[in-house]
Amino acid sequence: HSDFIVPLQVLTVPTAPYPDQRPGTSGLRKKVYVFQSRRNYLHNFIQSIFSSIDLRDRQGSTVVVGGDGRFFNTTAIEVIVQMAAANGVGRLIIGHHGIMSTPAISCVIRKYKAIGGIILTASHNPGGPEGDFGIKFNTANGGPAKEAVTNKIFQISRTIEEFAICPGLHVDLTTLGKQTFDLENKFKPFTVEIVDSVESYANLLRNIFDFAALKEFLSGENHIKIRLDSMHGVLGPYVKRIVCEELGCPVNSAINCVPMEDFGGQHPDPNLTYAADLVDSMRDGQYDFGAAFDGDGDRNMILGKHGFFVSPPDSVAVIADNIFCIPYFQHTGVRGFARSMPTSSALDRVAKATKIELYETPTGWKFFGNLMDAGRLSLCGEESFGTGGDHIREKDGLWAVLAWLSILATRRKSVEDILKDHWLKYGRNYFTRYDYENVDIDAACEMMEDLEIMISDKSFVKQRFAVEDKIYQVEKADNFEYTDPVDSTITRNQGLRIIFSDGSRIIYRLSGTGSDGATVRIYIDSYEKEQIFEDTQVMLAPLATIALKISQLHHRTGRSGPSVIT
C-alpha cells in the first residue's frame, strides 16, 4: 500500500565516554575539529543532556533548538533532532534554517513552556572550520542551566555507555511549519516545528518599548543617524526586521547583517579591538549612535558620536538611572539591580541613590536568572558587554540598544552628554580589563595560588602602595564567594579581590570559556569624584602598575603585556 509509511527505527548505539565534557558557564566549547574528528563526541554530549532530564519530564515534552549559524550548526542540529526523537521528546521548536539568537531562544522557551533549549553557539569566539563550536543547555526558565544540572550532565558524560538515535529521520530546516514523523513503538508522532526566528522575540520587544516613539526618533523629522554592526552574527536578520523595517531606520544603518559560518573571518566580539571598523566609521561624526553585537546576539557595545565609548559598567548604570524611559518598567516597577563582581561599582551608586537593592554576583547569567525568578531583580549587567532585563533569562544585545535609544529619545541629549551628566551626578568609575590569553595553565594556576596566599595574610590588609603621587591603602582582600539570597547555595573561588580605602579595586580571575590555554583577567576599577573627564588608561595607569607588581604577572607568565585591553 503506497501511502503506508514505515515507522522510523530507533537505535541504541554503544559508545565510550570522554573525560573532557564538563560544561562551563557557557556550555561545552571546543574547537570544531574536536566535534568533527572524535567519534560520537557530539552524540555523547547530547545524550548526556537528555539523560540528565528525568524520563517522566522528557516524555512528550517540548525542547527549543537554534544556533548562531556558525560552521557545524546544521550538522549538529540533524543529530540533535534524531536523538531528541529517540529520547522521547514530543516536539522540537527550531529556528528557521536552524538559526536563532540566544535571547530569542530564551524568549521562545518561556513562551512555549518548553522544558529547555539547546543553543549551538560559542558566543563571541571565532567560527568556521578552524574556529570554535559550542553547545549550551538552557532550562525551563529560559536561562542557562544551573550548576547542579551541568554537573549532572558532566557526570553522565564520564560514564556513558550508549546513546539513542533515530538515524532515518531527516528534517527540512528551510520550510516554516510542522513536520511529523512516526517512530516505532511510539504512540504519538514526533513533531518538529520550524518557526520564524524573529517573530516571538520582536513581539516581546514591542511590549517593552514604545515603538511609535522610537520610530519617530529614528525615522521622523530631525531623526538621529545610527549605525548597527551585527558582525556577521545571528543578529543581522533581527536588526533588519525590527530596527530597519519596523522602526523605519534606513537600510544602510545596518552593516554586516548576513550571518556567516565564519563571521566573515572575524571575531564576532563587540569591543574596541574587534569592532574597530565600526569605531572607525563613527570617527567623522556622521552618526550619532553606534552599536555592535556578538555572534549569538546577547552582547552589545554602545558608542556615541565620534566613536565615544560607553563602558559596559557605565552602560548598565545609565540605564538604571533612566529606567523609566522604558515603558515596561513603568508597569512592572523596579525590583532590584545586579552586576557581576568584576563589573565596576557605578551601578551601586545609582542603587544607593534610588534606594533599590543591589546584588553583586559571580560571573554567569544563571545567578541573575535565579534572582529574577524570585522576583528580586529587574536590570543587570556584566563588564563583558552583557546587559539585560527580566523579560528573558539571558543577556540581550538588541534590548540594550533599544533601551539606550529610548533614553536618547526621551532625554534629547547626545550619548556623551548623558554620560557626562551621569558622572557629574554620581562621580565616575574608571574601568578597564586586561586579558592575557592562552597562558600556560600551570603557570597561571600557580600564580593565582601564590597571590591568594599573599593577600590572605593578615599583614596584607592596611599595606600601602605608592605609584607616582598616588597612594593606595588596602582595606580588604579576599577570594570572592557568593551566597545566593534565594536558595542559599554558596559559590566559591570567584576571583581574588583587593579593595582599597578609596573604593578602588583590583580583581584577578582565571577564566575557562576559551577553548585553548588559560586566560588570566585583571580588572581595574577606580572611583573619582572630581577628575571625571580624563583618559581611562591614563587614570588607571598607577593601579595597573600595582596590579602587575603584586601578582608578578609578566614574570610568571612570560608575557610582556595583555592580549586584549578593554
XYZ file of C-alpha atoms in Angstrom:
566
model
C 0.000 0.000 0.000
C 1.801 3.094 -1.288
C 0.833 5.644 1.349
C 1.695 3.409 4.280
C 4.754 4.918 5.982
C 7.116 2.532 7.702
C 7.756 3.845 11.228
C 11.309 5.081 11.743
C 13.671 2.807 13.601
C 15.136 3.823 16.953
C 18.658 2.519 17.574
C 20.713 2.155 20.714
C 24.366 2.643 19.810
C 27.235 1.607 22.114
C 29.792 4.330 22.848
C 32.766 5.157 25.053
C 32.968 8.215 27.349
C 35.255 11.251 27.012
C 36.737 12.817 30.161
C 36.570 16.449 28.987
C 32.872 17.223 28.502
C 32.463 19.490 31.518
C 30.177 22.374 30.544
C 31.451 25.803 31.646
C 29.289 28.864 32.400
C 28.515 28.988 28.692
C 28.144 25.304 27.874
C 30.664 22.997 26.226
C 33.048 24.878 23.933
C 35.710 23.158 21.865
C 37.485 23.569 18.558
C 35.277 22.443 15.646
C 37.706 19.637 14.814
C 37.104 18.063 18.242
C 33.411 17.633 17.400
C 34.249 16.518 13.857
C 37.059 14.067 14.497
C 36.256 12.399 17.824
C 33.885 9.513 17.312
C 30.451 10.235 18.821
C 31.803 13.262 20.716
C 28.694 15.276 19.844
C 26.338 12.283 20.330
C 27.737 11.569 23.804
C 27.209 15.115 24.996
C 23.686 15.399 23.559
C 22.736 12.067 25.133
C 24.145 13.305 28.455
C 21.881 16.373 28.224
C 18.768 14.246 27.537
C 19.711 11.695 30.209
C 20.042 14.488 32.771
C 16.300 15.133 32.365
C 14.036 12.719 34.238
C 12.317 10.355 31.784
C 8.847 11.386 33.031
C 9.659 15.045 32.309
C 11.193 14.188 28.948
C 8.329 12.031 27.573
C 6.270 14.137 25.178
C 7.996 17.381 26.225
C 8.901 20.406 24.098
C 12.533 21.425 23.513
C 13.748 24.515 21.609
C 16.792 24.318 19.311
C 18.720 27.042 17.497
C 22.176 28.420 16.936
C 24.189 31.423 15.816
C 24.731 29.953 12.342
C 28.421 29.153 12.835
C 30.098 26.309 10.947
C 28.834 22.848 12.071
C 25.452 24.301 13.165
C 23.285 22.330 10.711
C 25.285 19.108 11.142
C 24.769 19.303 14.904
C 21.045 20.092 14.566
C 20.477 16.986 12.422
C 21.996 14.822 15.184
C 20.051 16.636 17.941
C 16.750 16.087 16.065
C 17.448 12.364 15.575
C 18.454 11.941 19.219
C 15.587 14.035 20.646
C 13.086 11.803 18.829
C 14.785 8.646 20.097
C 14.848 10.005 23.669
C 11.113 10.531 23.910
C 10.931 14.299 23.326
C 7.491 15.027 21.822
C 8.131 18.282 19.976
C 11.086 20.332 18.840
C 10.788 24.022 18.014
C 13.649 25.039 15.722
C 14.535 28.460 14.311
C 14.258 28.832 10.519
C 17.453 27.466 8.889
C 18.500 26.390 12.381
C 19.350 29.976 13.261
C 18.026 31.805 16.341
C 19.644 34.326 18.664
C 20.297 33.346 22.275
C 17.842 35.999 23.616
C 15.174 34.783 21.153
C 15.680 31.160 22.265
C 15.217 32.246 25.884
C 12.017 34.029 24.854
C 10.698 31.028 22.892
C 11.447 28.541 25.724
C 9.362 30.704 28.061
C 6.580 31.368 25.546
C 6.013 27.704 24.614
C 6.622 26.403 28.167
C 9.385 24.130 26.879
C 11.415 22.038 29.337
C 14.538 23.633 27.921
C 16.566 24.558 24.899
C 19.783 23.543 23.203
C 21.746 26.534 21.925
C 24.525 25.968 19.411
C 26.960 28.806 19.890
C 30.419 29.703 21.082
C 29.212 33.289 21.512
C 31.955 35.784 20.587
C 34.606 33.123 19.793
C 35.673 32.799 16.114
C 33.761 30.389 13.857
C 34.468 28.389 10.697
C 36.231 25.024 10.222
C 39.264 26.321 12.170
C 37.124 28.053 14.776
C 35.119 27.076 17.848
C 31.797 25.342 18.324
C 29.676 25.171 21.463
C 26.573 23.556 22.910
C 24.695 25.198 25.760
C 21.692 23.812 27.621
C 19.060 26.216 28.970
C 16.358 25.107 31.396
C 12.600 25.799 31.596
C 13.043 29.384 32.867
C 14.815 30.184 29.587
C 18.169 30.689 31.305
C 21.467 28.802 31.375
C 21.375 25.559 33.366
C 22.436 25.856 36.985
C 25.495 24.132 38.401
C 23.519 21.108 39.706
C 22.300 20.407 36.153
C 25.633 20.963 34.386
C 27.357 18.772 36.992
C 24.831 16.021 36.337
C 25.413 16.297 32.569
C 29.182 16.085 33.151
C 28.886 13.042 35.442
C 26.735 11.211 32.874
C 29.206 12.064 30.089
C 32.025 10.410 32.055
C 30.272 7.050 32.352
C 28.091 6.950 29.215
C 27.868 3.540 27.526
C 25.231 4.063 24.831
C 23.078 6.656 23.116
C 19.672 6.510 21.425
C 19.221 7.804 17.891
C 16.780 7.668 15.023
C 19.175 7.795 12.037
C 16.472 7.664 9.330
C 14.845 10.889 10.496
C 15.620 13.899 8.304
C 14.148 17.313 8.884
C 13.857 20.218 6.446
C 15.079 23.383 8.193
C 14.275 25.629 5.220
C 10.458 25.321 5.342
C 8.376 27.028 8.026
C 5.683 24.899 9.677
C 5.098 21.479 11.250
C 6.705 18.207 10.189
C 5.601 14.953 11.843
C 7.372 11.613 11.996
C 6.139 8.163 13.066
C 8.589 6.230 15.228
C 8.456 2.545 16.021
C 6.964 1.721 19.431
C 5.794 5.323 19.886
C 2.047 6.007 20.088
C 2.283 9.670 19.219
C 4.158 11.084 16.232
C 7.277 13.179 16.848
C 6.744 16.793 15.773
C 9.251 19.322 14.527
C 8.066 22.910 14.198
C 10.222 25.271 12.153
C 9.403 28.780 13.388
C 10.212 32.273 12.224
C 13.359 33.150 14.214
C 12.430 36.791 14.807
C 8.663 36.905 15.346
C 8.165 35.859 19.002
C 11.137 37.943 20.115
C 10.007 41.006 18.148
C 6.591 40.716 19.811
C 8.237 40.681 23.215
C 10.242 43.858 22.475
C 7.114 45.558 21.127
C 5.549 45.119 24.570
C 8.618 46.519 26.378
C 9.454 49.654 24.405
C 7.417 52.471 22.864
C 7.883 51.523 19.204
C 5.920 54.562 17.986
C 8.247 56.961 19.823
C 11.323 55.037 18.639
C 10.080 55.105 15.051
C 9.634 58.872 15.198
C 13.108 59.223 16.748
C 14.791 57.008 14.127
C 12.890 57.999 11.004
C 10.758 61.113 11.643
C 11.748 64.762 11.063
C 15.145 65.544 12.667
C 15.785 61.812 13.200
C 19.144 60.678 14.527
C 21.602 58.704 12.425
C 22.671 55.346 13.788
C 24.953 52.509 12.718
C 24.472 48.936 13.968
C 27.097 46.270 13.292
C 25.916 42.646 13.555
C 29.467 41.378 12.836
C 28.056 38.662 10.509
C 26.495 37.017 13.551
C 22.957 35.884 14.183
C 21.523 39.343 14.854
C 21.557 40.623 11.249
C 18.016 39.460 10.412
C 16.712 40.792 13.752
C 18.230 44.237 13.181
C 16.892 44.354 9.614
C 13.362 43.395 10.573
C 12.958 45.191 13.881
C 15.130 48.300 13.510
C 15.013 48.879 9.755
C 11.626 47.529 8.630
C 9.558 48.182 11.731
C 11.239 51.242 13.256
C 11.958 52.780 9.858
C 15.738 53.088 10.098
C 17.475 53.471 6.706
C 18.659 50.073 5.433
C 22.282 51.278 5.268
C 22.243 51.857 9.056
C 22.686 48.098 9.489
C 26.050 46.630 8.486
C 27.494 43.091 8.365
C 23.924 41.795 8.505
C 24.298 38.474 6.715
C 25.025 35.643 9.168
C 28.141 33.765 8.029
C 29.519 30.386 9.127
C 32.886 32.001 9.898
C 31.583 35.520 10.755
C 33.482 36.823 7.738
C 36.739 35.562 9.233
C 36.424 37.926 12.208
C 35.946 37.573 15.969
C 32.241 38.395 16.441
C 33.167 40.151 19.667
C 31.719 43.638 20.260
C 34.645 45.514 21.784
C 37.039 48.258 20.662
C 39.573 45.707 19.379
C 37.334 43.516 17.231
C 34.686 46.061 16.201
C 37.380 48.513 15.058
C 35.606 49.009 11.685
C 32.530 50.372 13.433
C 34.652 52.634 15.639
C 36.479 53.995 12.565
C 33.235 54.624 10.674
C 31.933 56.632 13.659
C 35.011 58.898 13.878
C 33.984 61.578 11.385
C 30.781 62.308 13.312
C 28.163 61.453 10.683
C 26.484 59.019 13.110
C 25.001 59.980 16.491
C 24.843 56.457 17.882
C 26.548 53.152 17.130
C 26.360 49.621 18.443
C 27.921 46.238 17.762
C 26.626 42.757 18.624
C 28.306 39.380 19.075
C 27.878 36.014 17.336
C 24.753 34.865 19.177
C 23.222 38.291 19.859
C 23.442 38.527 23.643
C 26.279 41.072 23.946
C 26.440 44.712 22.922
C 28.842 47.634 22.701
C 27.475 51.190 22.779
C 29.167 54.132 21.051
C 28.285 57.812 20.815
C 29.156 60.388 18.178
C 32.810 60.340 17.024
C 33.095 56.837 18.478
C 32.663 57.939 22.105
C 32.924 54.659 24.047
C 30.438 53.740 26.778
C 31.998 51.156 29.091
C 29.588 48.286 29.882
C 29.566 49.064 33.644
C 28.604 52.677 32.819
C 26.009 51.492 30.313
C 24.024 49.498 32.879
C 24.354 52.341 35.414
C 22.941 54.875 32.922
C 20.051 52.555 32.012
C 19.344 52.127 35.745
C 19.327 55.888 36.304
C 16.951 56.404 33.354
C 14.962 53.202 33.732
C 11.525 54.815 33.457
C 12.314 55.887 29.885
C 11.385 52.243 29.177
C 7.579 51.745 29.426
C 7.947 48.124 30.630
C 9.457 49.303 33.922
C 6.714 51.886 34.420
C 4.334 48.906 34.505
C 6.396 46.378 36.485
C 8.235 48.715 38.840
C 11.902 48.120 39.667
C 12.678 45.195 41.938
C 16.454 45.253 42.107
C 19.716 45.874 40.278
C 22.633 43.463 39.930
C 26.116 43.296 38.494
C 28.796 40.650 38.314
C 31.576 41.095 40.865
C 34.308 42.216 38.381
C 31.980 44.892 36.930
C 32.692 48.402 38.230
C 30.575 49.690 41.087
C 28.985 52.513 39.042
C 25.619 50.719 39.330
C 25.936 50.591 43.138
C 25.851 54.395 43.293
C 22.597 54.553 41.331
C 21.100 51.798 43.506
C 22.059 53.685 46.656
C 20.603 56.983 45.402
C 17.347 55.355 44.296
C 17.155 53.080 47.383
C 16.922 49.974 45.212
C 18.517 46.705 46.336
C 21.841 45.882 44.657
C 23.181 42.338 44.212
C 26.815 41.518 43.456
C 27.053 38.061 41.878
C 29.678 35.762 40.393
C 30.163 35.936 36.616
C 27.492 33.945 34.786
C 23.950 34.916 33.830
C 22.379 31.994 35.761
C 22.972 33.904 39.026
C 20.898 36.823 37.719
C 18.230 34.384 36.482
C 17.749 32.977 39.963
C 17.137 36.456 41.391
C 14.733 37.282 38.539
C 12.750 34.051 39.016
C 12.337 35.025 42.673
C 11.046 38.483 41.692
C 14.053 40.301 43.167
C 15.752 41.679 40.067
C 14.790 43.885 37.112
C 18.033 45.068 35.483
C 21.558 43.688 35.447
C 24.842 43.869 33.619
C 28.346 42.480 33.255
C 31.570 44.188 32.243
C 31.904 41.659 29.400
C 29.391 43.617 27.310
C 26.270 41.887 28.634
C 23.184 43.864 29.687
C 19.662 42.640 30.289
C 16.284 42.847 31.974
C 13.877 40.346 33.478
C 11.896 39.924 30.235
C 14.006 36.829 29.465
C 16.796 34.950 31.289
C 19.738 35.824 29.050
C 21.656 38.990 28.398
C 20.183 40.755 25.396
C 22.130 42.874 22.917
C 19.251 44.355 20.932
C 17.243 45.043 24.103
C 20.195 47.089 25.430
C 20.354 49.108 22.199
C 16.606 49.845 22.268
C 16.960 50.783 25.953
C 19.653 53.319 25.014
C 17.628 54.647 22.082
C 14.629 55.058 24.427
C 16.789 57.113 26.793
C 18.150 59.255 23.928
C 14.611 59.778 22.568
C 13.319 60.867 25.980
C 16.253 62.993 27.114
C 17.069 64.522 23.706
C 20.790 64.697 24.522
C 23.834 63.060 22.971
C 25.325 59.842 24.351
C 28.387 61.773 25.524
C 26.315 64.429 27.319
C 24.214 61.772 29.057
C 27.423 60.139 30.325
C 28.912 63.464 31.416
C 25.707 64.339 33.291
C 25.860 60.923 34.940
C 29.476 61.404 36.084
C 28.731 64.900 37.401
C 25.848 63.485 39.413
C 27.484 60.295 40.704
C 31.239 60.574 40.123
C 32.989 58.278 37.663
C 34.230 54.707 37.890
C 37.182 54.410 35.557
C 37.280 50.790 34.486
C 39.433 48.537 32.332
C 40.150 44.866 31.860
C 43.421 43.282 30.753
C 43.183 39.814 29.183
C 46.200 37.541 28.975
C 45.049 34.786 26.631
C 46.357 31.240 26.063
C 48.624 31.388 29.091
C 50.219 28.131 30.269
C 47.625 26.708 32.645
C 50.103 25.512 35.278
C 51.901 28.865 35.419
C 48.539 30.653 35.696
C 47.239 28.395 38.495
C 50.489 28.688 40.426
C 50.434 32.468 40.148
C 46.819 32.597 41.415
C 47.622 30.263 44.323
C 50.628 32.322 45.444
C 48.651 35.528 45.040
C 45.833 34.159 47.202
C 48.266 33.142 49.941
C 49.796 36.615 49.871
C 46.556 38.614 50.007
C 45.008 36.305 52.643
C 47.815 37.072 55.082
C 46.709 39.355 57.926
C 49.639 41.684 57.222
C 48.374 42.407 53.685
C 45.433 44.494 54.904
C 46.468 48.105 55.624
C 49.517 47.775 53.324
C 50.203 50.878 51.271
C 51.242 51.013 47.621
C 52.629 54.192 46.112
C 52.892 54.980 42.408
C 53.953 58.476 41.362
C 51.899 60.755 43.635
C 49.112 58.258 44.291
C 48.970 56.191 47.489
C 46.599 53.248 47.767
C 45.920 51.534 51.092
C 44.458 48.022 51.187
C 41.193 47.875 53.104
C 40.039 44.358 52.269
C 41.361 41.396 50.272
C 39.707 38.031 49.669
C 38.683 35.281 47.299
C 35.125 36.275 46.379
C 32.357 33.905 47.352
C 28.617 34.324 46.882
C 25.724 33.066 48.942
C 22.599 33.062 46.799
C 19.910 35.001 48.711
C 17.192 32.853 47.092
C 18.347 29.277 47.714
C 21.400 29.815 49.976
C 23.735 27.913 47.652
C 27.352 29.030 48.021
C 29.628 29.656 45.038
C 33.307 29.879 45.954
C 36.597 30.869 44.282
C 35.092 33.538 42.053
C 38.126 35.799 41.826
C 40.733 37.457 44.002
C 39.748 40.954 45.141
C 41.883 43.721 46.532
C 39.759 46.647 47.701
C 41.469 49.918 48.640
C 40.312 52.529 51.137
C 39.194 54.944 48.374
C 36.896 52.271 46.887
C 39.270 51.354 44.059
C 39.521 47.646 43.287
C 41.890 45.226 41.575
C 40.416 41.840 40.636
C 42.207 38.774 39.269
C 40.336 35.915 37.625
C 41.314 32.751 35.825
C 38.777 32.162 33.078
C 37.783 28.994 31.300
C 35.384 29.807 28.425
C 38.159 29.830 25.805
C 38.991 26.604 24.026
C 42.773 26.556 24.465
C 45.095 27.570 27.315
C 44.024 29.636 30.282
C 43.012 33.291 30.258
C 44.095 35.494 33.138
C 41.985 38.618 33.504
C 42.848 41.665 35.576
C 40.052 44.164 36.229
C 40.814 47.648 37.485
C 38.078 49.852 38.905
C 38.819 53.301 40.290
C 36.287 55.819 41.588
C 36.845 59.554 41.064
C 34.574 62.296 42.307
C 36.476 65.257 40.830
C 38.620 64.272 37.843
C 35.844 62.843 35.734
C 36.784 63.834 32.177
C 40.230 62.215 31.920
C 41.524 59.370 29.749
C 40.722 55.943 31.222
C 44.103 54.288 30.617
C 45.975 57.336 31.967
C 43.817 57.457 35.083
C 44.219 53.727 35.715
C 47.965 53.502 34.995
C 49.007 53.703 38.693
C 46.617 50.909 39.745
C 47.630 48.824 36.722
C 51.262 49.122 37.787
C 50.326 47.973 41.308
C 48.252 45.061 39.929
C 51.193 43.779 37.897
C 53.673 44.348 40.709
C 51.600 42.445 43.298
C 50.967 39.466 41.009
C 54.328 39.421 39.196
C 52.137 38.516 36.223
C 54.548 39.305 33.402
C 57.355 37.401 35.059
C 55.130 34.411 35.942
C 53.501 34.021 32.526
C 56.398 35.101 30.325
C 54.220 37.826 28.815
C 55.240 41.403 28.238
C 51.682 42.704 28.013
C 47.998 41.797 27.671
C 46.490 40.214 24.527
C 43.437 42.469 24.735
C 42.669 45.650 26.669
C 39.007 46.549 27.080
